[in-house]
Tab-separated table of C-alpha atoms in Angstrom:
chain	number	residue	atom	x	y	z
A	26	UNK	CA	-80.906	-45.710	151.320
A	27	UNK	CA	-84.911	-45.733	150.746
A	28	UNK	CA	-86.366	-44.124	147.863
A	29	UNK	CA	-89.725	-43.562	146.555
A	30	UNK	CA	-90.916	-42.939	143.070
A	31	UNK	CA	-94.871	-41.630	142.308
A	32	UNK	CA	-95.771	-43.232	139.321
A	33	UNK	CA	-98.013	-40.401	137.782
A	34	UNK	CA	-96.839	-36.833	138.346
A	35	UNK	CA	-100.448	-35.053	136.935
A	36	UNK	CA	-104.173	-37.267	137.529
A	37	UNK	CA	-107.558	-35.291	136.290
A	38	UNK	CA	-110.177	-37.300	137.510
A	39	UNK	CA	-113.845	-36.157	137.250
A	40	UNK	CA	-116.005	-35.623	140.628
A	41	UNK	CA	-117.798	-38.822	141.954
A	42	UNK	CA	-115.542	-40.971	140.163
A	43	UNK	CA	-112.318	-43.095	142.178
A	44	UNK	CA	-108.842	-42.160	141.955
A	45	UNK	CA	-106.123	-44.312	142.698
A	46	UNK	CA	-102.067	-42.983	143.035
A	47	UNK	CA	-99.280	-45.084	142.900
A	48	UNK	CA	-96.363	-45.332	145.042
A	49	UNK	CA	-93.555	-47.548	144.979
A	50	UNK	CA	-90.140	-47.520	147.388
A	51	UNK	CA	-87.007	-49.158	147.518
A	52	UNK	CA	-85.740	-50.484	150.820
A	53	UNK	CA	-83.494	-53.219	151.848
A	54	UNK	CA	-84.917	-53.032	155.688
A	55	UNK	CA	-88.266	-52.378	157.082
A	56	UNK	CA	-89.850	-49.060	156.237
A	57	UNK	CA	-92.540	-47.033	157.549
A	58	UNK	CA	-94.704	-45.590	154.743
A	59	UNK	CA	-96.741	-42.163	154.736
A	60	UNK	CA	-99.335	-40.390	152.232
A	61	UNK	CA	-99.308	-36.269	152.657
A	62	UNK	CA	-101.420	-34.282	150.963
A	63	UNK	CA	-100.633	-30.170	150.689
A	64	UNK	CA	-102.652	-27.917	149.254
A	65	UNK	CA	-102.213	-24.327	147.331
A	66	UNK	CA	-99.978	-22.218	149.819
A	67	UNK	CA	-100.333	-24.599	152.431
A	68	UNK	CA	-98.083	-27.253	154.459
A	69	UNK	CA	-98.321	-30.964	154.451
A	70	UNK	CA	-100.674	-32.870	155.697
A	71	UNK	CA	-100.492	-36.335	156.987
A	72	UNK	CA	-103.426	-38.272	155.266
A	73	UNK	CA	-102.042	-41.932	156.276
A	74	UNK	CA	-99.603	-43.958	157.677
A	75	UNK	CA	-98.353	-47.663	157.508
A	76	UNK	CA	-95.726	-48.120	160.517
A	77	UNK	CA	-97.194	-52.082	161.319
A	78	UNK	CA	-100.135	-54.384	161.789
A	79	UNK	CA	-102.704	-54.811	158.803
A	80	UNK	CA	-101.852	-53.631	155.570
A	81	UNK	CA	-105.213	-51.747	154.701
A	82	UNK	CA	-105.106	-48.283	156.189
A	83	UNK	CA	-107.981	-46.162	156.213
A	84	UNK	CA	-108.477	-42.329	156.408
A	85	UNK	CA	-110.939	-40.656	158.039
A	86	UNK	CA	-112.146	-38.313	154.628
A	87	UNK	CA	-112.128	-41.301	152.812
A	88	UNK	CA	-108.846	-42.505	151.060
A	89	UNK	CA	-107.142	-45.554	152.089
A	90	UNK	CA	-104.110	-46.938	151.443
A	91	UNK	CA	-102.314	-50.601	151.307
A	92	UNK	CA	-98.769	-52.155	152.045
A	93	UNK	CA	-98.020	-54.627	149.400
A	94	UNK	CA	-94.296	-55.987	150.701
A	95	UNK	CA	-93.897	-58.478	147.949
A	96	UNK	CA	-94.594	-55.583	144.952
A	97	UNK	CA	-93.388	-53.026	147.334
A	98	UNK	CA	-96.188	-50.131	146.933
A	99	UNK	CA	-98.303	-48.100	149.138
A	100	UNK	CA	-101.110	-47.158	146.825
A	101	UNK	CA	-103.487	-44.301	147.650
A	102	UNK	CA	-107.425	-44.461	146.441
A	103	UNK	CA	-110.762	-43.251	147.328
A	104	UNK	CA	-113.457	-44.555	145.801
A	105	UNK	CA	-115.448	-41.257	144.903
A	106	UNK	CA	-113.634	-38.095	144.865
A	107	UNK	CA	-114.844	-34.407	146.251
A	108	UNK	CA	-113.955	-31.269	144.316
A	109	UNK	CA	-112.282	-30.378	147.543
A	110	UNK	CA	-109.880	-33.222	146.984
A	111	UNK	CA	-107.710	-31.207	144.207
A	112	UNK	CA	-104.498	-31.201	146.167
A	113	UNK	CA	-101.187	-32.321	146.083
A	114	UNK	CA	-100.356	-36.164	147.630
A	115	UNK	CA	-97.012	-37.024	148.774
A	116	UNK	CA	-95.829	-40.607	149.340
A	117	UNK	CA	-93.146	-40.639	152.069
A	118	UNK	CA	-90.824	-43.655	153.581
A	119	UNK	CA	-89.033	-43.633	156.622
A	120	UNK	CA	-86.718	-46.392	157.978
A	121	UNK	CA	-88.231	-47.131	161.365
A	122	UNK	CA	-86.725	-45.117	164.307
A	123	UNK	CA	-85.586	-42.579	161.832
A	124	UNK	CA	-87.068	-39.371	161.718
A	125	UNK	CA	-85.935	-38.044	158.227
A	126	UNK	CA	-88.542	-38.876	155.373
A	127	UNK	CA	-87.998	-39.179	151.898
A	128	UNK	CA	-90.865	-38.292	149.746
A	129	UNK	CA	-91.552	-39.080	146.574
A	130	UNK	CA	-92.275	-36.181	143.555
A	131	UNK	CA	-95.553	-35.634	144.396
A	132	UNK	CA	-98.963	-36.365	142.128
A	133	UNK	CA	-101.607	-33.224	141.585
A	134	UNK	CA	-104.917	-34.465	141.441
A	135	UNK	CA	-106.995	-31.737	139.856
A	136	UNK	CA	-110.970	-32.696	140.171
A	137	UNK	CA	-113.463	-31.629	138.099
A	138	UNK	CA	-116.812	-31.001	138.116
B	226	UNK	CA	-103.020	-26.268	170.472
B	227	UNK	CA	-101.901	-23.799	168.296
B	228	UNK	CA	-99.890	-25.692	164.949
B	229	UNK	CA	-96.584	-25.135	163.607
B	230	UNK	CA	-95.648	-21.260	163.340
B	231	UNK	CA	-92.926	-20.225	160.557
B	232	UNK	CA	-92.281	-17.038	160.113
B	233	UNK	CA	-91.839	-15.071	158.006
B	234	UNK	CA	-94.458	-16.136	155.631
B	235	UNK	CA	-92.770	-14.874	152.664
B	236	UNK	CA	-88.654	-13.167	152.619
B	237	UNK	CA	-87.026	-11.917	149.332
B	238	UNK	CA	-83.377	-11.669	149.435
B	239	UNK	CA	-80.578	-10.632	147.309
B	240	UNK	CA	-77.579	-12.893	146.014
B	241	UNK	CA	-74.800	-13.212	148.637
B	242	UNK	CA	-77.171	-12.080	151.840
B	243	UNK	CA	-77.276	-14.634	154.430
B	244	UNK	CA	-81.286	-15.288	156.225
B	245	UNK	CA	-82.916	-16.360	159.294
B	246	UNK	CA	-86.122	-18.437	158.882
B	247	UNK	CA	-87.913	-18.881	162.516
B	248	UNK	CA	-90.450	-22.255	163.741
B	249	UNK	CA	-92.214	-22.641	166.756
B	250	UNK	CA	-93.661	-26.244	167.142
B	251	UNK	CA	-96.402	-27.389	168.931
B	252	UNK	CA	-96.760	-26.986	172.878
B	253	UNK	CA	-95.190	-30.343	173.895
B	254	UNK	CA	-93.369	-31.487	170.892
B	255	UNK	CA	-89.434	-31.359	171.058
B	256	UNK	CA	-88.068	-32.632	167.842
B	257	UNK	CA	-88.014	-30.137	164.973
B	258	UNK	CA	-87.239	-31.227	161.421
B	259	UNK	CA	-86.345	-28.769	158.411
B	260	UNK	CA	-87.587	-29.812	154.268
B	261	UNK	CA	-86.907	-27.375	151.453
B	262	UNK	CA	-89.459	-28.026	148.470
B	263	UNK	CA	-88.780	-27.017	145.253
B	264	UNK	CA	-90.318	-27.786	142.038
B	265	UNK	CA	-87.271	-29.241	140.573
B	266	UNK	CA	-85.898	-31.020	143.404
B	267	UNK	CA	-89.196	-32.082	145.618
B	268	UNK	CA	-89.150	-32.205	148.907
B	269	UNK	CA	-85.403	-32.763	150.583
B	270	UNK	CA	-84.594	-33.560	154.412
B	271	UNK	CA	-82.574	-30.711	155.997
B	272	UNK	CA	-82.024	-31.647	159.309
B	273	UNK	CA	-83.483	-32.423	162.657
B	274	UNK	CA	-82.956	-31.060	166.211
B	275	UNK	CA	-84.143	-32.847	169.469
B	276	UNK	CA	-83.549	-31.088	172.928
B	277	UNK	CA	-81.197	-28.872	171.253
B	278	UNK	CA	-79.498	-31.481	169.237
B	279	UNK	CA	-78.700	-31.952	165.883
B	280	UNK	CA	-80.150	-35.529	165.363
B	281	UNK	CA	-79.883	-36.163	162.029
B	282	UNK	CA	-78.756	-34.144	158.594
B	283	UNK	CA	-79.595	-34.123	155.089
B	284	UNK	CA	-77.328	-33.436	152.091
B	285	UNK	CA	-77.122	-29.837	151.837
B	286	UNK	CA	-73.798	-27.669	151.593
B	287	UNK	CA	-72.846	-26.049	154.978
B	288	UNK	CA	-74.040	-22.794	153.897
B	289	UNK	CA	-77.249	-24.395	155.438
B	290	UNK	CA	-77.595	-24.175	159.724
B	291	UNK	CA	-79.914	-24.615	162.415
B	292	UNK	CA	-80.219	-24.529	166.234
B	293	UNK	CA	-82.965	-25.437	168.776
B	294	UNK	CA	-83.486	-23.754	171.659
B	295	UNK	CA	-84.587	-24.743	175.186
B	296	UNK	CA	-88.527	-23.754	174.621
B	297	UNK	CA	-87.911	-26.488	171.068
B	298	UNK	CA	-87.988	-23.539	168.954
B	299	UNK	CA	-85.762	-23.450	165.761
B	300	UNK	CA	-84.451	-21.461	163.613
B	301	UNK	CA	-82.710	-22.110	160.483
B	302	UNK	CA	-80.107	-19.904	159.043
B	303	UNK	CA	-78.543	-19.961	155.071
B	304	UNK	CA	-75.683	-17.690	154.557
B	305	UNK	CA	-74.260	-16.146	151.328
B	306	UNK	CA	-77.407	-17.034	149.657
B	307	UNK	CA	-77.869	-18.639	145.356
B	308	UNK	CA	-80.445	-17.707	143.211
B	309	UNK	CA	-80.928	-22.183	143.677
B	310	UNK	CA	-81.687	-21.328	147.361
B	311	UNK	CA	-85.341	-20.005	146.306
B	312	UNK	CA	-87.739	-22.454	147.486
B	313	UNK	CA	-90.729	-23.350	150.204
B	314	UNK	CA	-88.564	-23.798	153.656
B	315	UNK	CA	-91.133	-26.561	156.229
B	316	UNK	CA	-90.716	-27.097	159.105
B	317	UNK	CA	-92.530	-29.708	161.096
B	318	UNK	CA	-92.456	-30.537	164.696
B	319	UNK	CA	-93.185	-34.142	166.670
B	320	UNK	CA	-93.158	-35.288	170.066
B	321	UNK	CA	-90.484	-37.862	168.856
B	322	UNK	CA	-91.464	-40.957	170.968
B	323	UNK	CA	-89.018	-43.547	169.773
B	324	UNK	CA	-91.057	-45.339	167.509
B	325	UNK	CA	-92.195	-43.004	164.575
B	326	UNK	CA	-95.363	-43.214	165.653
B	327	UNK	CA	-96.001	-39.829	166.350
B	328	UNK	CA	-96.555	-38.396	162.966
B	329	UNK	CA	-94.870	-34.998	161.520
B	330	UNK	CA	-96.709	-31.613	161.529
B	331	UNK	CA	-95.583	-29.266	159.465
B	332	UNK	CA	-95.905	-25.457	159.210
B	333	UNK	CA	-97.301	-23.839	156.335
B	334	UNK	CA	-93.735	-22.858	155.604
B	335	UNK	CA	-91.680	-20.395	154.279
B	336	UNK	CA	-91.148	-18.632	150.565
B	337	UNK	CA	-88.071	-17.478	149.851
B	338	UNK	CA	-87.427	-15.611	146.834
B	339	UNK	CA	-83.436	-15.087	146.412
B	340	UNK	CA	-83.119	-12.493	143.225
């Protein structure tokens, strides 16, 4: 079974300045690899997603993200960060095919100003 | 297109009542997939309905049910409810393609306070 594991559960980070979340999973079969982000009493969000092709996914606010096979990681950053950004991100995995996800603990990024 | 509709927004129930949570995906989209988030527990898999099929379940006691219906609208019912059952109830809908390439859009969910 896949699993994921977010490395940092709580990241302040200043405006203006970059962010990056970590994200590793354990699979012994080809995954498919998501980033949500939810904020205060909302749903999720789908931010990005990794299902094939190159490993440097991009975001249209912003964040990217990038498949590392060999260290197994999807890490999330954005360069400069938005008050608007404080949210909660979600890593996800998927075996392809398979519509249940497994998500990782989540990481609240609270910026500041 | 209107998004994913749960409702109720917000339910408080009593120990030992059973409840109905409701979803309405988007126009078009005919699988419908159930997460309960807690604080303690994250974000777990319920199950998933496709054309009024129960496609794939998570690890939750059979106290926890759902159904689709022929308009791909679910509900999801927990009987003889625990004070553990309090939590966020998604749901989130997809037009299910084959190749999960079609991402997941959830609802803005559920709160369900069991005292």
């Amino acid at each position: 079974a896949q699993s994921v594991t977010q490395l940092d559960s709580q990241v302040p980070v200043f405006e203006e300045a970059p962010v990056e979340l970590r994200c590793n999973y354990s699979s012994s079969v080809s995954v498919y690899l998501f980033w949500y982000v939810q904020y205060p009493n909302q749903g999720l969000q789908l931010l990005l997603k990794y299902l094939s092709g190159s490993t440097l996914v991009k975001s249209i606010n912003g964040f990217e993200a990038e498949f590392n096979k060999s260290q197994t990681s999807f890490h999330l950053r954005k360069p400069s960060v938005h008050i608007s950004d404080t949210a909660e991100y979600f890593c996800a995995v998927t075996l392809s095919n398979d519509y249940k996800l497994s998500f990782g603990a989540g990481t609240t990024v609270t910026v500041r100003a | 297109k209107a998004g994913v509709t749960q409702t109720p927004r917000y339910l408080i129930k009593t120990r030992g009542q059973q409840v109905t949570l409701s979803c309405s995906p988007i126009s078009g989209h005919r699988s419908v997939s159930w997460y309960q988030q807690t604080p303690g527990q994250g974000l777990q898999f319920l199950f998933e309905y496709f054309s009024e099929t129960q496609r794939n379940k998570g690890n939750f006691p059979g106290r926890f049910s759902g159904r689709q219906f022929s308009n791909s609208r679910s509900e999801m019912n927990v009987s003889t409810l625990e004070l553990g059952d309090s939590a966020l109830y998604l749901c989130a809908s997809s037009q299910r393609t084959g190749k999960l390439n079609s991402p997941l859009h959830f609802g803005n969910g559920t709160r369900l306070t069991v005292t």
